[in-house]
Short mmCIF file of C-alpha atoms in Angstrom, two decimals:
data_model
loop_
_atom_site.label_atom_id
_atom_site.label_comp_id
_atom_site.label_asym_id
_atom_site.label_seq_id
_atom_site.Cartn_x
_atom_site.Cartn_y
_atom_site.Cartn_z
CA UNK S 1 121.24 122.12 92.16
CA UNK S 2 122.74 122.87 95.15
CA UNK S 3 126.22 121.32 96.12
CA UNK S 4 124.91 117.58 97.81
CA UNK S 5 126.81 114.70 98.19
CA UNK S 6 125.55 110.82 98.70
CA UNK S 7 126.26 108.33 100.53
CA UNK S 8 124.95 104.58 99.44
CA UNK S 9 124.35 102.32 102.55
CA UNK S 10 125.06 98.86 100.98
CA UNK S 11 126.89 97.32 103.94
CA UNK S 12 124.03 95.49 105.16
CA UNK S 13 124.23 91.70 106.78
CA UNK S 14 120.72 90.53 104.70
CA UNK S 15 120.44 87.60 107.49
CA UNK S 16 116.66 87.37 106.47
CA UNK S 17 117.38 86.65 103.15
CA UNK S 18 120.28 83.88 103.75
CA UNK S 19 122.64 85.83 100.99
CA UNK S 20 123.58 89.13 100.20
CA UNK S 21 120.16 90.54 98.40
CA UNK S 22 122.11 93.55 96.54
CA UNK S 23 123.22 91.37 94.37
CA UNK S 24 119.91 89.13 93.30
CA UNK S 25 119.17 90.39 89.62
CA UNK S 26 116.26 92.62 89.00
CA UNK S 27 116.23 92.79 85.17
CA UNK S 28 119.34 92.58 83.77
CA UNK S 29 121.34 93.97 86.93
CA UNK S 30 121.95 93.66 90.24
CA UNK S 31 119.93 95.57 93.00
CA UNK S 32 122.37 97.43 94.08
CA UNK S 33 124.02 98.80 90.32
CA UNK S 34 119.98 99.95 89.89
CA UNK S 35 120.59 102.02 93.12
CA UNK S 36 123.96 103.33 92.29
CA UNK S 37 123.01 104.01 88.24
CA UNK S 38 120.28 106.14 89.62
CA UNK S 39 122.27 108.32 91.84
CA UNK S 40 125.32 108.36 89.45
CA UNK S 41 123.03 109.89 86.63
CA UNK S 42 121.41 112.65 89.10
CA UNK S 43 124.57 114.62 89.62
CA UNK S 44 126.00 114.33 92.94
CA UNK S 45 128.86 116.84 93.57
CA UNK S 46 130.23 113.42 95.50
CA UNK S 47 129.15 109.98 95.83
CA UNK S 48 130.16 106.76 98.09
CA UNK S 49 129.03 103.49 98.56
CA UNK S 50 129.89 101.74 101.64
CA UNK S 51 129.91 97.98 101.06
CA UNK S 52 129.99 94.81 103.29
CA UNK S 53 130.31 90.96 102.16
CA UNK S 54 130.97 89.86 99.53
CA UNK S 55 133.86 92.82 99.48
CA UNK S 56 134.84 91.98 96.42
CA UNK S 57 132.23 91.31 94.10
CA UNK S 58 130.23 94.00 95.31
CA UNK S 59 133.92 96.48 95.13
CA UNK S 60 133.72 95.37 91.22
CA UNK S 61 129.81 96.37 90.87
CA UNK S 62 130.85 99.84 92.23
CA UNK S 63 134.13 99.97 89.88
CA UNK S 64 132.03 99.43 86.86
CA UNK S 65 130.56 102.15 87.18
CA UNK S 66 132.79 104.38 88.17
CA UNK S 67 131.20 104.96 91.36
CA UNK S 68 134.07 105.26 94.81
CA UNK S 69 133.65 102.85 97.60
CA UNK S 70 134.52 102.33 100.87
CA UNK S 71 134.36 98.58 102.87
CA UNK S 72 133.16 98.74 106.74
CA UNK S 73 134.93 95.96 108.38
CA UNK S 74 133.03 97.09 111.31
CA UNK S 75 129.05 96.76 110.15
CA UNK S 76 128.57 94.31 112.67
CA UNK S 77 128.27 97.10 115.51
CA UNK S 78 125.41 98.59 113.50
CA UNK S 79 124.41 101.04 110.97
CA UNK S 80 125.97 103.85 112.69
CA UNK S 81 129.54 102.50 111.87
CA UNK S 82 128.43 102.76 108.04
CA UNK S 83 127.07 106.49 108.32
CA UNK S 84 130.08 107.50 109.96
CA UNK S 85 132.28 105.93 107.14
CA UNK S 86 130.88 107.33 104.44
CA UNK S 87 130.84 111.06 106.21
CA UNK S 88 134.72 110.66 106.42
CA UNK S 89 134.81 109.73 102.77
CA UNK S 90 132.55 113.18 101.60
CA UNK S 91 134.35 116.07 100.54
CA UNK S 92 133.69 119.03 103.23
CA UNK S 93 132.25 121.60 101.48
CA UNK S 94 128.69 120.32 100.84
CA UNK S 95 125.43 121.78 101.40
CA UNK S 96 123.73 118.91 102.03
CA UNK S 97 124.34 115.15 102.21
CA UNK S 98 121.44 112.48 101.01
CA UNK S 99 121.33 108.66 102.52
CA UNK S 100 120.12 106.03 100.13
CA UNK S 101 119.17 102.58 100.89
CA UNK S 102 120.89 100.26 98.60
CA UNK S 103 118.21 97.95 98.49
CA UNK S 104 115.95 100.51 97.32
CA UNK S 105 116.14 99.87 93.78
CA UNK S 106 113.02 101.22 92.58
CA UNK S 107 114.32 104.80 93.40
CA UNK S 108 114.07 107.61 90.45
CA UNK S 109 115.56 110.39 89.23
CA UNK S 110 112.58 112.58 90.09
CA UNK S 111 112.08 111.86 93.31
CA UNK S 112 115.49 112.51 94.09
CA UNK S 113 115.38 115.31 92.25
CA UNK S 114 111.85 116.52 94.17
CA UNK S 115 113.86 116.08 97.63
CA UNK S 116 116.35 118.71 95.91
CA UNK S 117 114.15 121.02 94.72
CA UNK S 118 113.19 120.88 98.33
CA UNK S 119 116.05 120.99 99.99
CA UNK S 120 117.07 124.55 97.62
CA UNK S 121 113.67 126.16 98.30
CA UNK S 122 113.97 125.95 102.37
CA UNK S 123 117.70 127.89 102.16
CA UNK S 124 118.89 126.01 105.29
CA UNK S 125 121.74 123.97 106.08
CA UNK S 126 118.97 122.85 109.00
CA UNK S 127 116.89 121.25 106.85
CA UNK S 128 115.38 117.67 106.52
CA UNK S 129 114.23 116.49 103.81
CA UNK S 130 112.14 113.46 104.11
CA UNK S 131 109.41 111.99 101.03
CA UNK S 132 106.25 111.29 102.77
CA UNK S 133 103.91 108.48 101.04
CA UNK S 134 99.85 107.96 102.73
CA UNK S 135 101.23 109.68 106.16
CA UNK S 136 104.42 107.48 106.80
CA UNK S 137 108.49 108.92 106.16
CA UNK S 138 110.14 106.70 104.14
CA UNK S 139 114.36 107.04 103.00
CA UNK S 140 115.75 108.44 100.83
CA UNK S 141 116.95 111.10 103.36
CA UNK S 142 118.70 114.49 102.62
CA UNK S 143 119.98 116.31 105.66
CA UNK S 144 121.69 119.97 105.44
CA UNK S 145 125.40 119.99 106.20
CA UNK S 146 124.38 121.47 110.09
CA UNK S 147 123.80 117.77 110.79
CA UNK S 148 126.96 116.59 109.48
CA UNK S 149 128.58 116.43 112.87
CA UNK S 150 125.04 114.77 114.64
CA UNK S 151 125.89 112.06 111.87
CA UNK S 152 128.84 111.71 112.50
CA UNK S 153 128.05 111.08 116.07
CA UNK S 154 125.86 108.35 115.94
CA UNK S 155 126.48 104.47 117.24
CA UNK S 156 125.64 101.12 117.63
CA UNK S 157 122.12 100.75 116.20
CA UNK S 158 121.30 104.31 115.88
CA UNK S 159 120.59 105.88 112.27
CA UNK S 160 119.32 108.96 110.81
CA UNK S 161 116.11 107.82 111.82
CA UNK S 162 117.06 108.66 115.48
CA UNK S 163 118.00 112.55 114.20
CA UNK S 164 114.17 113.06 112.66
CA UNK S 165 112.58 111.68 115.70
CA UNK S 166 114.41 114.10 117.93
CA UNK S 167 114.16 116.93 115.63
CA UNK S 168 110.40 117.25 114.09
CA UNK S 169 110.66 120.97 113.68
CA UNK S 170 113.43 120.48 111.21
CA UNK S 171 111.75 117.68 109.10
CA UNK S 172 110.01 119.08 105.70
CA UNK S 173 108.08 116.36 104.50
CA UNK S 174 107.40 115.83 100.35
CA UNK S 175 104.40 114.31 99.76
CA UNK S 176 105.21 111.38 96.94
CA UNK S 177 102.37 109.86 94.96
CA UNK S 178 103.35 106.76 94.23
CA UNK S 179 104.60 104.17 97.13
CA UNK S 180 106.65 101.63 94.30
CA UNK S 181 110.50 104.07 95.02
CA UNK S 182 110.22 103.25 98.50
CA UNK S 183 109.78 99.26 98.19
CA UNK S 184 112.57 97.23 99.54
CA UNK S 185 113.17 93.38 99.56
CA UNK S 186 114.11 92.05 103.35
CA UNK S 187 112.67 88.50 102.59
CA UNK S 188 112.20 86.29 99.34
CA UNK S 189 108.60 87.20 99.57
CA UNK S 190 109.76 90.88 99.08
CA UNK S 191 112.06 89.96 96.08
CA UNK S 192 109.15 88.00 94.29
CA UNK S 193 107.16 91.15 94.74
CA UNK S 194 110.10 93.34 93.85
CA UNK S 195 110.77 91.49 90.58
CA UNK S 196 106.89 91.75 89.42
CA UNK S 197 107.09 95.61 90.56
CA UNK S 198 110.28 95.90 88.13
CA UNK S 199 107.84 95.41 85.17
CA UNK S 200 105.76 97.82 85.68
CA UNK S 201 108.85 100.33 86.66
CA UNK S 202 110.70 98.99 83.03
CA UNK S 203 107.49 99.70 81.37
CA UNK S 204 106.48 103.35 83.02
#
């Protein structure tokens, strides 16, 4: 695997949900220690989480398992503030950095591990790679360290998102079968649905 680092956005205001959703249980843990379990056990050359409210329940979730951290006192002017954090955190000599959604708990090992394989087979630092489910882009994201200082450029509002828009000729799609890694829970609806997709996750 080549040398990637991750960065966990988990700073998130959940104002849909009415609390912070990263830390409603699905199964015997919180969302967000699903997301971070995942990404510890895939072997990241570095890994941060950048965390909003409650700072210090979800800084203890993070310390448990051994995973760094980083608070953004300044989520409020948009996601932007979040990628730029967690940049500043990453060690410099990476190949490639991946964004994952921490309310994305459904995420696997092999998919990750698919947008790797990926990643290593294009041998570009220009690369991004983006799973692709029925003809729509969904995260997790992994961009080559060329884009590190775009990234770290980006305000307000303005996410990776922005970067793949402007830049289809860099974007290498992998096709994923199966929709369930991409599900995430922005209303109480969506965590109902989450929890009964959890099952059938445990089970497969």
């Amino acid at each position: 695997m080549k040398n990637i680092g991750v960065i966990i956005l988990a700073a998130g205001f959940a104002s849909r949900m009415g609390k912070q959703k990263l830390l409603l249980p699905l199964g015997e843990k919180p969302i967000l220690m699903h997301v971070i379990s995942t990404a510890m056990s895939t072997g990241f050359a570095d890994c941060i989480t950048v965390i909003g409210e409650p700072k210090d329940k979800l800084a203890k979730l993070c310390t448990q398992l051994h995973s760094d951290w980083v608070y953004n006192s300044e989520r409020h002017t948009g996601q932007a503030s979040s990628i730029v954090l967690g940049l500043n955190k990453l060690q410099l000599d990476l190949d490639g950095i991946l964004f994952l959604l921490g309310d994305q708990p459904l995420i696997t090992q092999s998919l990750l591990q698919a947008l790797f394989d990926s990643f290593a087979s294009t041998g570009s630092n220009k690369s991004i790679i983006v799973p692709r489910h029925k003809g729509q882009l969904y995260s997790p994201v992994l961009f080559g360290s060329w884009w590190r200082h775009h990234l770290a450029a980006l305000s307000g509002d303005c996410g990776g998102r922005s970067l793949i828009r402007e830049n289809p000729h860099y974007v290498i799609p992998v096709e994923w079968p199966d929709g369930k890694p991409f599900y995430d829970a922005d209303s109480w609806e969506d965590y109902q649905s989450l929890c009964k997709l959890w099952v059938d996750h445990a089970v497969d």
